[in-house]
Coordinates of C-alpha atoms and ligand atoms in Angstrom, one line a residue:
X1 CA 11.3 -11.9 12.5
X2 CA 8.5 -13.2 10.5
X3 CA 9.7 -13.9 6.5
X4 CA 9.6 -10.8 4.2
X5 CA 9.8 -7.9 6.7
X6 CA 12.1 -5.7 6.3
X7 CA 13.7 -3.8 10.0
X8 CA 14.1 0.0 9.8
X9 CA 15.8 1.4 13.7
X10 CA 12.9 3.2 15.0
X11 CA 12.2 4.1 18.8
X12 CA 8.7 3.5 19.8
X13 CA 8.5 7.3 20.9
X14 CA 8.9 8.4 17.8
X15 CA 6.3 6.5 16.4
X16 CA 3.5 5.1 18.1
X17 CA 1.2 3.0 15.6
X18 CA -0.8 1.8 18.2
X19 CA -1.6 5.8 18.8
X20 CA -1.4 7.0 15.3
X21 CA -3.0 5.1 13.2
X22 CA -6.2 5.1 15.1
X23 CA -6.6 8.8 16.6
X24 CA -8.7 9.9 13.7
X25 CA -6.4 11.0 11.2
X26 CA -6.5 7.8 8.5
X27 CA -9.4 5.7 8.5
X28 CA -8.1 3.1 6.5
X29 CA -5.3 0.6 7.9
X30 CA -6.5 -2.2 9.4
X31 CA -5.5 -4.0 12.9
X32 CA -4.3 -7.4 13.6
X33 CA -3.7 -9.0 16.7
X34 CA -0.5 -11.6 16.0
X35 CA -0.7 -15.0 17.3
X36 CA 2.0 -15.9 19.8
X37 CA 4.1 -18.5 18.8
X38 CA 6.5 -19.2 22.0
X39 CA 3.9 -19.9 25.1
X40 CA 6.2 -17.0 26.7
X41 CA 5.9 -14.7 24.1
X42 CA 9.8 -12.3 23.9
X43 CA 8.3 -9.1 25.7
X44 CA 10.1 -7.2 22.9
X45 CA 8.3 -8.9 19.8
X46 CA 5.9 -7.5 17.6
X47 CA 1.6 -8.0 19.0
X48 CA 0.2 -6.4 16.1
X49 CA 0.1 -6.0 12.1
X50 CA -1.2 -3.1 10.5
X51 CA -2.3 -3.0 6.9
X52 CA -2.7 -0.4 4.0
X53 CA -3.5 -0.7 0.6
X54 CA -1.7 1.8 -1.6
X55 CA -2.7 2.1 -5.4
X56 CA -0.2 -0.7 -6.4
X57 CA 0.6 -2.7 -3.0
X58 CA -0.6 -3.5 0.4
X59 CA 1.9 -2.3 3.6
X60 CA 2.3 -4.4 6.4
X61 CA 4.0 -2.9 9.6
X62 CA 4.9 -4.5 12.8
X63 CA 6.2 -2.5 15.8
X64 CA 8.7 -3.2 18.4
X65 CA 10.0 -1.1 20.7
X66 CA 13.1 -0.2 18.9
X67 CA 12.0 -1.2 15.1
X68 CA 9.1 -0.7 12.7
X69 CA 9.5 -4.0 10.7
X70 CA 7.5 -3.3 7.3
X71 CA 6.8 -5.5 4.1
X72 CA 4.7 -4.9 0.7
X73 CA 2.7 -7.2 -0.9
X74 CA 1.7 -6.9 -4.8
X75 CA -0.8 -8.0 -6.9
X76 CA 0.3 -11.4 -8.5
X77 CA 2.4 -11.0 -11.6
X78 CA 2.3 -14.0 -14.4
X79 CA 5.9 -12.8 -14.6
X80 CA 8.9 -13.6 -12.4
X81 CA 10.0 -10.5 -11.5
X82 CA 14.2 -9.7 -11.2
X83 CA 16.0 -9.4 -7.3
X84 CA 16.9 -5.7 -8.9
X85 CA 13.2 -4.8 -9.6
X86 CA 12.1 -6.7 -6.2
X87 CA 15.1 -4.0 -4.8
X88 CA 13.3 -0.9 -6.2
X89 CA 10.4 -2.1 -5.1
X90 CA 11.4 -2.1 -1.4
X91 CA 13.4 1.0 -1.5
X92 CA 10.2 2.6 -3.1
X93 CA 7.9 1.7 0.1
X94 CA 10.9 2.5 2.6
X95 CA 10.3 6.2 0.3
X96 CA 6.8 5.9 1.2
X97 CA 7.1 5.3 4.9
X98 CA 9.6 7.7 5.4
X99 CA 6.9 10.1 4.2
X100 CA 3.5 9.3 5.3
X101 CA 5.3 9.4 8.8
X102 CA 7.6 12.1 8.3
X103 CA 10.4 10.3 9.9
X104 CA 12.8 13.4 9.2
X105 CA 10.9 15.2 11.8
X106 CA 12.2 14.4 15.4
X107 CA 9.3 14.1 17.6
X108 CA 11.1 13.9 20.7
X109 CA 12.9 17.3 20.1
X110 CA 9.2 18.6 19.8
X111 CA 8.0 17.1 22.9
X112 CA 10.9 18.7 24.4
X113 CA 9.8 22.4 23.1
X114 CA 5.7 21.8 24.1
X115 CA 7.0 20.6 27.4
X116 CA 8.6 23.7 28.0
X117 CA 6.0 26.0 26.8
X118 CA 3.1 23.9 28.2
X119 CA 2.7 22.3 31.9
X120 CA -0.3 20.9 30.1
X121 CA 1.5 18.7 27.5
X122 CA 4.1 18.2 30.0
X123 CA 1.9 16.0 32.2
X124 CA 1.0 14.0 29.2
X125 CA 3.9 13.4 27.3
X126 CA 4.8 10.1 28.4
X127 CA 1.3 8.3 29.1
X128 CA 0.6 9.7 25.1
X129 CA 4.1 9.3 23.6
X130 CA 4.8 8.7 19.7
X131 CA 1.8 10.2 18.7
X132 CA 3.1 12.8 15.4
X133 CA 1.1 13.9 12.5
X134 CA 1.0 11.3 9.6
X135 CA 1.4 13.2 6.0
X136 CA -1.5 11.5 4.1
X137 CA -2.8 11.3 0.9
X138 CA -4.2 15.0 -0.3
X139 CA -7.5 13.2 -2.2
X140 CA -8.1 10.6 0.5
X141 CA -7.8 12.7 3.3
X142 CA -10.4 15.5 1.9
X143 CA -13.1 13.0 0.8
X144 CA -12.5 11.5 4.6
X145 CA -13.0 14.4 6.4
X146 CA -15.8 15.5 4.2
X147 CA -17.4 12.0 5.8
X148 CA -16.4 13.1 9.2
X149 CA -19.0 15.8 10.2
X150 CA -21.0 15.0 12.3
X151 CA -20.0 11.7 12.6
X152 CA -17.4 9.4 14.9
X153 CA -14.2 7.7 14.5
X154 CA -16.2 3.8 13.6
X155 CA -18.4 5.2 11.3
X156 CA -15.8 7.3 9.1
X157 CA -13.9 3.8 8.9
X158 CA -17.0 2.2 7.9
X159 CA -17.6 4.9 4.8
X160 CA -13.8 5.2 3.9
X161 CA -13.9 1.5 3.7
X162 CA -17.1 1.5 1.9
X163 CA -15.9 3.7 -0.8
X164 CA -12.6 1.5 -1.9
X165 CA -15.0 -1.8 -1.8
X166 CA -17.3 0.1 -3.9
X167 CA -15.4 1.8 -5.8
X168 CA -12.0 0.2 -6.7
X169 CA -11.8 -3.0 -7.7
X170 CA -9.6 -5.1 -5.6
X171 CA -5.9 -5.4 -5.4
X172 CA -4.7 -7.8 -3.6
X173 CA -5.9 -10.8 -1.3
X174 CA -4.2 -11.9 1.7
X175 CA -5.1 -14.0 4.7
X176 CA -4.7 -12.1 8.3
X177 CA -1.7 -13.3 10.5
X178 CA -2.4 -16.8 11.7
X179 CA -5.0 -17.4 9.5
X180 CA -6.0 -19.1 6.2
X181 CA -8.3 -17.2 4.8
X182 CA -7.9 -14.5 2.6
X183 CA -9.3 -11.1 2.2
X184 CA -9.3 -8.9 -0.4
X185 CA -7.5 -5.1 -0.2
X186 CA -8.9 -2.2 -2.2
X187 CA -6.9 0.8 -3.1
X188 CA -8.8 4.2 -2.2
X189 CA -10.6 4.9 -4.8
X190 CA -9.3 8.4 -7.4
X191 CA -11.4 10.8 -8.1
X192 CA -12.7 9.9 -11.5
X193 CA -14.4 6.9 -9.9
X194 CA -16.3 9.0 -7.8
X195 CA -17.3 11.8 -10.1
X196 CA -20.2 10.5 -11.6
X197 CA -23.4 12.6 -10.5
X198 CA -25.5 8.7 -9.9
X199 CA -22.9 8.4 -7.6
X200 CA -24.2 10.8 -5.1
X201 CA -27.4 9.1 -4.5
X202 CA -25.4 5.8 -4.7
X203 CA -23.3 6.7 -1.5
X204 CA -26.8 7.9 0.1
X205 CA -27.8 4.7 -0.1
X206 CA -24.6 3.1 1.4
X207 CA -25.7 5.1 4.6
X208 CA -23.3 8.2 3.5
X209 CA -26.3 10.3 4.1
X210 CA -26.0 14.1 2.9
X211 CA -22.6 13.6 2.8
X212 CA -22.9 11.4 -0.4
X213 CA -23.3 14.2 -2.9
X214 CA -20.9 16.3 -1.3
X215 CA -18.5 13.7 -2.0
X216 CA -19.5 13.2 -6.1
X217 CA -19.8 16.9 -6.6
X218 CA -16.1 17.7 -5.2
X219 CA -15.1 14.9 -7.1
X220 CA -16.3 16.2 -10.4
X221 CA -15.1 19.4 -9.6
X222 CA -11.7 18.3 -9.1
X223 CA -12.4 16.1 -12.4
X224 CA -13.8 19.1 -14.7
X225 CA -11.1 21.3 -13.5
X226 CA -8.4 19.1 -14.3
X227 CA -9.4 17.0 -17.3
X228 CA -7.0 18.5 -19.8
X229 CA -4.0 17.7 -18.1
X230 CA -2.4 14.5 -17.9
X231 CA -2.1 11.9 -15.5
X232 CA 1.4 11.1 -14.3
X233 CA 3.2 8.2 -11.9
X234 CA -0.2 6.3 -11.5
X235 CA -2.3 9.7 -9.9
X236 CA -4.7 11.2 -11.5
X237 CA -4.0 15.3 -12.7
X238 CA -6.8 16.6 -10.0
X239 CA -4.6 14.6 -7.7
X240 CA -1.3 16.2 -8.7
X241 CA -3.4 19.5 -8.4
X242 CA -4.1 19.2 -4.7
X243 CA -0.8 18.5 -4.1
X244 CA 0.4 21.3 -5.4
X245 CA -1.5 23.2 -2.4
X246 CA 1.5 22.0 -0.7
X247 CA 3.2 24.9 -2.1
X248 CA 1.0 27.6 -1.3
X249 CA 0.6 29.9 1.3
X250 CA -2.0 28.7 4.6
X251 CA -4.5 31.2 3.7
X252 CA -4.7 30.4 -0.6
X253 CA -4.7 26.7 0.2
X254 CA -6.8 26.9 2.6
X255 CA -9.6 29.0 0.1
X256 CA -9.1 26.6 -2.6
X257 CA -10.1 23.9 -0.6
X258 CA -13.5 25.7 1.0
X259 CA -14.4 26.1 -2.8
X260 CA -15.5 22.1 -2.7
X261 CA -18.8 20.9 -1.6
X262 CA -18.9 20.2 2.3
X263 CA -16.1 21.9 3.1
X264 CA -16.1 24.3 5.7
X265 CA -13.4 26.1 7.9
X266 CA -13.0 22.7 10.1
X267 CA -12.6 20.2 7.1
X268 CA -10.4 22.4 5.3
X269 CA -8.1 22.9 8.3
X270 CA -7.8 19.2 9.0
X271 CA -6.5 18.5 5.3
X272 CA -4.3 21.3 5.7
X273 CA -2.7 20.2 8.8
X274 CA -3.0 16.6 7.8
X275 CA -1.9 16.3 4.2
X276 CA -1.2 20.3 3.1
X277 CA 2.1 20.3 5.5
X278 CA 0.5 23.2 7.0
X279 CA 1.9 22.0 10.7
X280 CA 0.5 25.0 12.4
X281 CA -3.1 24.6 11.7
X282 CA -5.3 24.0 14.1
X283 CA -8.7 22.5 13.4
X284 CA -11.4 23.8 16.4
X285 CA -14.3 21.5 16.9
X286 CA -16.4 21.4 20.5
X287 CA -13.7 19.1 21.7
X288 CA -10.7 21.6 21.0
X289 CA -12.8 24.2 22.3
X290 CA -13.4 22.8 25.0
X291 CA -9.9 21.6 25.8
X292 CA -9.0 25.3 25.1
X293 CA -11.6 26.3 28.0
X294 CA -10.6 23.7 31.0
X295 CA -6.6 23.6 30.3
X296 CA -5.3 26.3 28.6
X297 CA -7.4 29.2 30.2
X298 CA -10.0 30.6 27.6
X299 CA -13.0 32.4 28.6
X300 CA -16.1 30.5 28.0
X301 CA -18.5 27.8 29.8
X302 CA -17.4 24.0 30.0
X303 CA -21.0 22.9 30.4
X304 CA -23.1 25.2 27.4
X305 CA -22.1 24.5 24.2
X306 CA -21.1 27.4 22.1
X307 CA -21.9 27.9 18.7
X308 CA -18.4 27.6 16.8
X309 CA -18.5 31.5 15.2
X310 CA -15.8 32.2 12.6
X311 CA -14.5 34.6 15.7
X312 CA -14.1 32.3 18.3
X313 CA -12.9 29.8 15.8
X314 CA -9.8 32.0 15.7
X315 CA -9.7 33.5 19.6
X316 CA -9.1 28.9 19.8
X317 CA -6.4 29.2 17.4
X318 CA -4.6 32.3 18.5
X319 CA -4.7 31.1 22.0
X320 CA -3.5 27.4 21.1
X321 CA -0.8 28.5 18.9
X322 CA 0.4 30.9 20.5
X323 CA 1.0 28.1 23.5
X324 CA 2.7 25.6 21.1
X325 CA 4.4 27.2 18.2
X326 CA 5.4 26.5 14.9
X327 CA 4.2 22.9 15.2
X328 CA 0.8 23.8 16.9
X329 CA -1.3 21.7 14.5
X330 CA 0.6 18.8 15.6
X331 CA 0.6 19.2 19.7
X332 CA -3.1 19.7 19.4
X333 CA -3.2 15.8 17.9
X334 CA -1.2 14.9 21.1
X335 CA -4.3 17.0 23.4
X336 CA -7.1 16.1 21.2
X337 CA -6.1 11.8 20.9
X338 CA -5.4 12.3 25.1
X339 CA -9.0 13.2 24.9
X340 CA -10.7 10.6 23.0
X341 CA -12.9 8.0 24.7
X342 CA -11.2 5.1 22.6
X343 CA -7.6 6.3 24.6
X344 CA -9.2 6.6 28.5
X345 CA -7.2 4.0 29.3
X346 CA -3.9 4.3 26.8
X347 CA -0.4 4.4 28.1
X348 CA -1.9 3.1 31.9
X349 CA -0.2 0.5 33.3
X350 CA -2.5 -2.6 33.6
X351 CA -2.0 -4.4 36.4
X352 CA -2.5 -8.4 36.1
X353 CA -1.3 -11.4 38.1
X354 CA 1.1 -12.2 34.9
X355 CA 2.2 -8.7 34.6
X356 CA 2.1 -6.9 38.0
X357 CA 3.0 -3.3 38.0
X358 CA 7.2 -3.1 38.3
X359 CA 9.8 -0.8 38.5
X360 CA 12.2 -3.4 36.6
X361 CA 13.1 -2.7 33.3
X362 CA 12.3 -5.9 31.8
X363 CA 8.9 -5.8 33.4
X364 CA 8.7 -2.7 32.2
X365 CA 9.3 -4.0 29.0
X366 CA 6.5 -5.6 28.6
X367 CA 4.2 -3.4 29.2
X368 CA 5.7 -1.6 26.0
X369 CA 4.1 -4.5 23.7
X370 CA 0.5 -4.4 25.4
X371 CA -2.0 -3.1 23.3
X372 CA -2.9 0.2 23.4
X373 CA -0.6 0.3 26.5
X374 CA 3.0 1.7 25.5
X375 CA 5.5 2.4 28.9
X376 CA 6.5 5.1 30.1
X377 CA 9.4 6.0 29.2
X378 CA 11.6 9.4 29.1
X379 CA 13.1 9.3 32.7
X380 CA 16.3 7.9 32.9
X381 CA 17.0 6.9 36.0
X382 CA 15.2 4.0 37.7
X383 CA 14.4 6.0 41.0
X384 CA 13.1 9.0 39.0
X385 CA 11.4 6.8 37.0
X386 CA 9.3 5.0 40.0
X387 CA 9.5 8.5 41.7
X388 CA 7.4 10.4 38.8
X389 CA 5.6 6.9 37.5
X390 CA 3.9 7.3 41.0
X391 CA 3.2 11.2 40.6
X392 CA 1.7 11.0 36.9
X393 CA -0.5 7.7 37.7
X394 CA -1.8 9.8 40.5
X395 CA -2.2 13.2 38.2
X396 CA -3.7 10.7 35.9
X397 CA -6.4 9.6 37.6
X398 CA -7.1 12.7 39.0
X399 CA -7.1 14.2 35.5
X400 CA -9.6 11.1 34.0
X401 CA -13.1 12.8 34.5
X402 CA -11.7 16.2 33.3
X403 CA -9.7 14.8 30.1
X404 CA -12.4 11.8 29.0
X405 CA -15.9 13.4 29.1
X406 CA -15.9 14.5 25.8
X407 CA -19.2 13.8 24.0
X408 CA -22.0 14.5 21.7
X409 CA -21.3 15.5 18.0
X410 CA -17.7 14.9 16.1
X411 CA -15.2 12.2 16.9
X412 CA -15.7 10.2 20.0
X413 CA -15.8 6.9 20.8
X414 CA -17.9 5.9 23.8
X415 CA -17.1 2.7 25.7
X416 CA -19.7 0.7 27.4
X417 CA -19.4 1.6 31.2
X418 CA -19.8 4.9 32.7
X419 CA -16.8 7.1 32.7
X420 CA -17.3 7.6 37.1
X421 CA -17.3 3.5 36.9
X422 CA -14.1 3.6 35.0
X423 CA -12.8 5.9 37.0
X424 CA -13.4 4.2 40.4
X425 CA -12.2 0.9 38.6
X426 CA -8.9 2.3 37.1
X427 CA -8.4 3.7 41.2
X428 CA -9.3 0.5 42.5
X429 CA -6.5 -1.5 40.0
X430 CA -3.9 1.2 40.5
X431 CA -4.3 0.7 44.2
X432 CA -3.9 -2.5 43.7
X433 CA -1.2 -2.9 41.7
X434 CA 0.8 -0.3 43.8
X435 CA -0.2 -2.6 47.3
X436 CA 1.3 -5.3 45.6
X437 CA 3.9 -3.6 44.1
X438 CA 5.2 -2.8 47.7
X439 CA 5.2 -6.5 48.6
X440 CA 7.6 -7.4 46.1
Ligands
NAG1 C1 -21.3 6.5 15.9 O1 -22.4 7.1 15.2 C2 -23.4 6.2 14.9 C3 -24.4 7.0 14.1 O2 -24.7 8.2 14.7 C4 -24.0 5.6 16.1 O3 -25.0 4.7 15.8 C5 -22.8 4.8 16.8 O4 -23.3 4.3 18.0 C6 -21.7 5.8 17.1 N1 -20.6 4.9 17.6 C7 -19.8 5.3 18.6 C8 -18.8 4.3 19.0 O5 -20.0 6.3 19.2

């Protein structure tokens, strides 16, 4: 393992980073491919870093399929500092992990209970496995999903990391894995930095658009409310406020969030679910609605697009929750990430002449440290496990047009060949690889 990381036992379908940390709910780590050292790389080893700059130190995660190997990096101290401080330090970002990813909640157990409730999930479960709800920063997450109407997944990465250049000075430099040359990390930046009213015309200027000012006047909001009380642990008191929504009913949090400027029912549900802990919210855009329509049986037409009314805003949410449960905001991440653009081809097998398609588990293995291309992996016996491999590539493709056509306004990431082209291709390369597969 590469010097300084630190190995916590984690399986992959727990935790997916390859999944969760670019569905749309953070817009701020950033992706490295690693160099391979060994010309036949171990098919277990690491194929990615992923970075994040906290407020004091930058995280660096690697994957494998049983371990998330993670390390933090701080800003350079003139002063040695002691192997018990160094200690702390690490335990403190083991702390943090164990949060943001809420590793106390077993993921597979839930799985378990959607698969039972919904045929739906059940197909997808193992193409889109690992995929749980991260438990982000209250401050960061608002001002990111103020950013994210009408907008896509590229361009909310774009502002969020325009804000923290602009607005926090940086924190640490590093060079990328396998490279020399160092770039800088900035911490998101807290709200005092943003609450300045030239700031809103600022961030209009940075391409932020209307949604510039909405982010300084929440901010000085937050600040005005807030400035008598004192900071504490680093965060800022309007911080420590919106964390405090954690203990609050749904319905209060959710109307002391739609008090800030552009926030509506949508944005307030998605900080809810995604850094409230309210786990059965479910934020309804087009996409969810229409998800709602073709799979789960809700009256409406899959071709018009409906206005989103406050009323059918809840018939979505009724229907969807009463499908999934207590942990309904969190299945819908599993539905709505199956149906992004950027994930038409996750969790496929990709046939090559290095890798053909193979019932072996070490071939398998390999697959699980593609990127963007984790196994499939919950049956457990290798006859089962062709058996249904061969039923849900088949459902899969079959299922492509319906689950990948999402388009027009929110999050969706388009790639550059016609989704009836992709199709055809994907058919044509499963084919292939099964043809093949026969031969061996
Ligand atoms: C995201 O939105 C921007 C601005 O509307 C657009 O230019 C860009 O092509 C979109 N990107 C993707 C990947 O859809």
């Amino acid at each position: 393992m590469a010097a300084g990381f630190r190995a916590l036992p984690l399986p992959i379908v727990q935790l997916s980073l390859a999944a969760v940390l670019k569905c749309g709910q953070s817009f701020r780590w950033s992706v490295f491919p690693l160099p391979s050292e060994a010309a036949t790389p171990d098919p277990g080893s690491p194929t990615h870093e992923y970075r994040f700059c906290l407020r004091d130190r930058l995280v660096c995660l690697r994957q494998s399929p049983d371990t998330l190997f993670y390390r933090s990096v701080f800003p350079q101290s003139p002063i040695a500092i002691s192997a018990t401080q160094e200690a702390l330090q690490e335990a403190e970002t083991l702390a943090w992990l164990r949060d943001y990813f809420q590793l106390d909640v077993d993921l597979v157990k839930l799985y378990d209970d959607w698969s039972m409730r919904d045929p739906v999930f059940m197909k997808l479960r193992d193409r889109f496995s690992g995929i749980r709800m991260l438990r982000q920063d209250p401050w960061e997450n608002l001002v990111s999903f103020i950013c994210s109407s009408n907008n896509n997944i590229s361009r909310i990465t774009q502002m969020a990391n325009t804000l923290c250049k602009h607005y926090s000075p940086p924190l640490v430099s590093l060079p990328p894995p396998g490279s020399t040359e160092s770039e800088s990390y900035y911490p998101f930046p807290p709200p005092s930095s943003l609450a300045a009213p030239e700031v809103g015309s600022a961030l209009r200027k940075l391409a932020f658009g209307y949604r510039g000012p909405f982010i300084q006047r929440t901010a000085e909001m937050l600040v005005n409310a807030h400035a008598s009380e004192n900071p504490q642990g680093g965060r800022e008191a309007a911080e420590l406020w919106l964390m405090t929504l954690r203990e609050m009913e749904t319905s209060a949090a959710r109307e002391e969030l739609l008090k800030f400027i552009g926030v509506g029912r949508k944005v307030a549900d998605c900080v809810l679910l995604m850094s409230i802990d309210k786990r059965e919210v479910i934020p309804v855009d087009t996409h969810v609605h229409q998800i709602a329509i073709k799979h789960y049986g809700l009256r409406g037409s899959s071709t018009a697009k409906a206005n989103m009314t406050p009323k059918l805003y809840d018939e979505v949410n009724t229907k969807l929750g009463n499908i999934w449960g207590d942990y309904a905001g969190w299945a819908h991440s599993v539905l709505f990430t199956a149906d992004l653009k950027s994930f038409s081809s996750y969790g496929l097998p990709s046939p090559s002449p290095s890798t053909p398609l193979a019932h072996t588990p070490k071939l398998l293995k390999i697959a699980v440290t593609m990127p963007l291309t984790p196994p499939l992996t919950a049956s457990p016996s290798l006859a089962s496990k062709k058996r249904s491999r061969r039923t849900m590539v088949q459902e899969v493709v079959n299922d492509l047009p319906v689950l990948v056509d999402s388009a027009g306004e929110g999050v969706s990431l388009g790639g550059d060949s016609s989704l009836a082209d992709r199709v055809k291709k994907r058919r044509r390369l499963v084919t292939a690889a099964y043809t093949a597969n026969e031969a061996l």
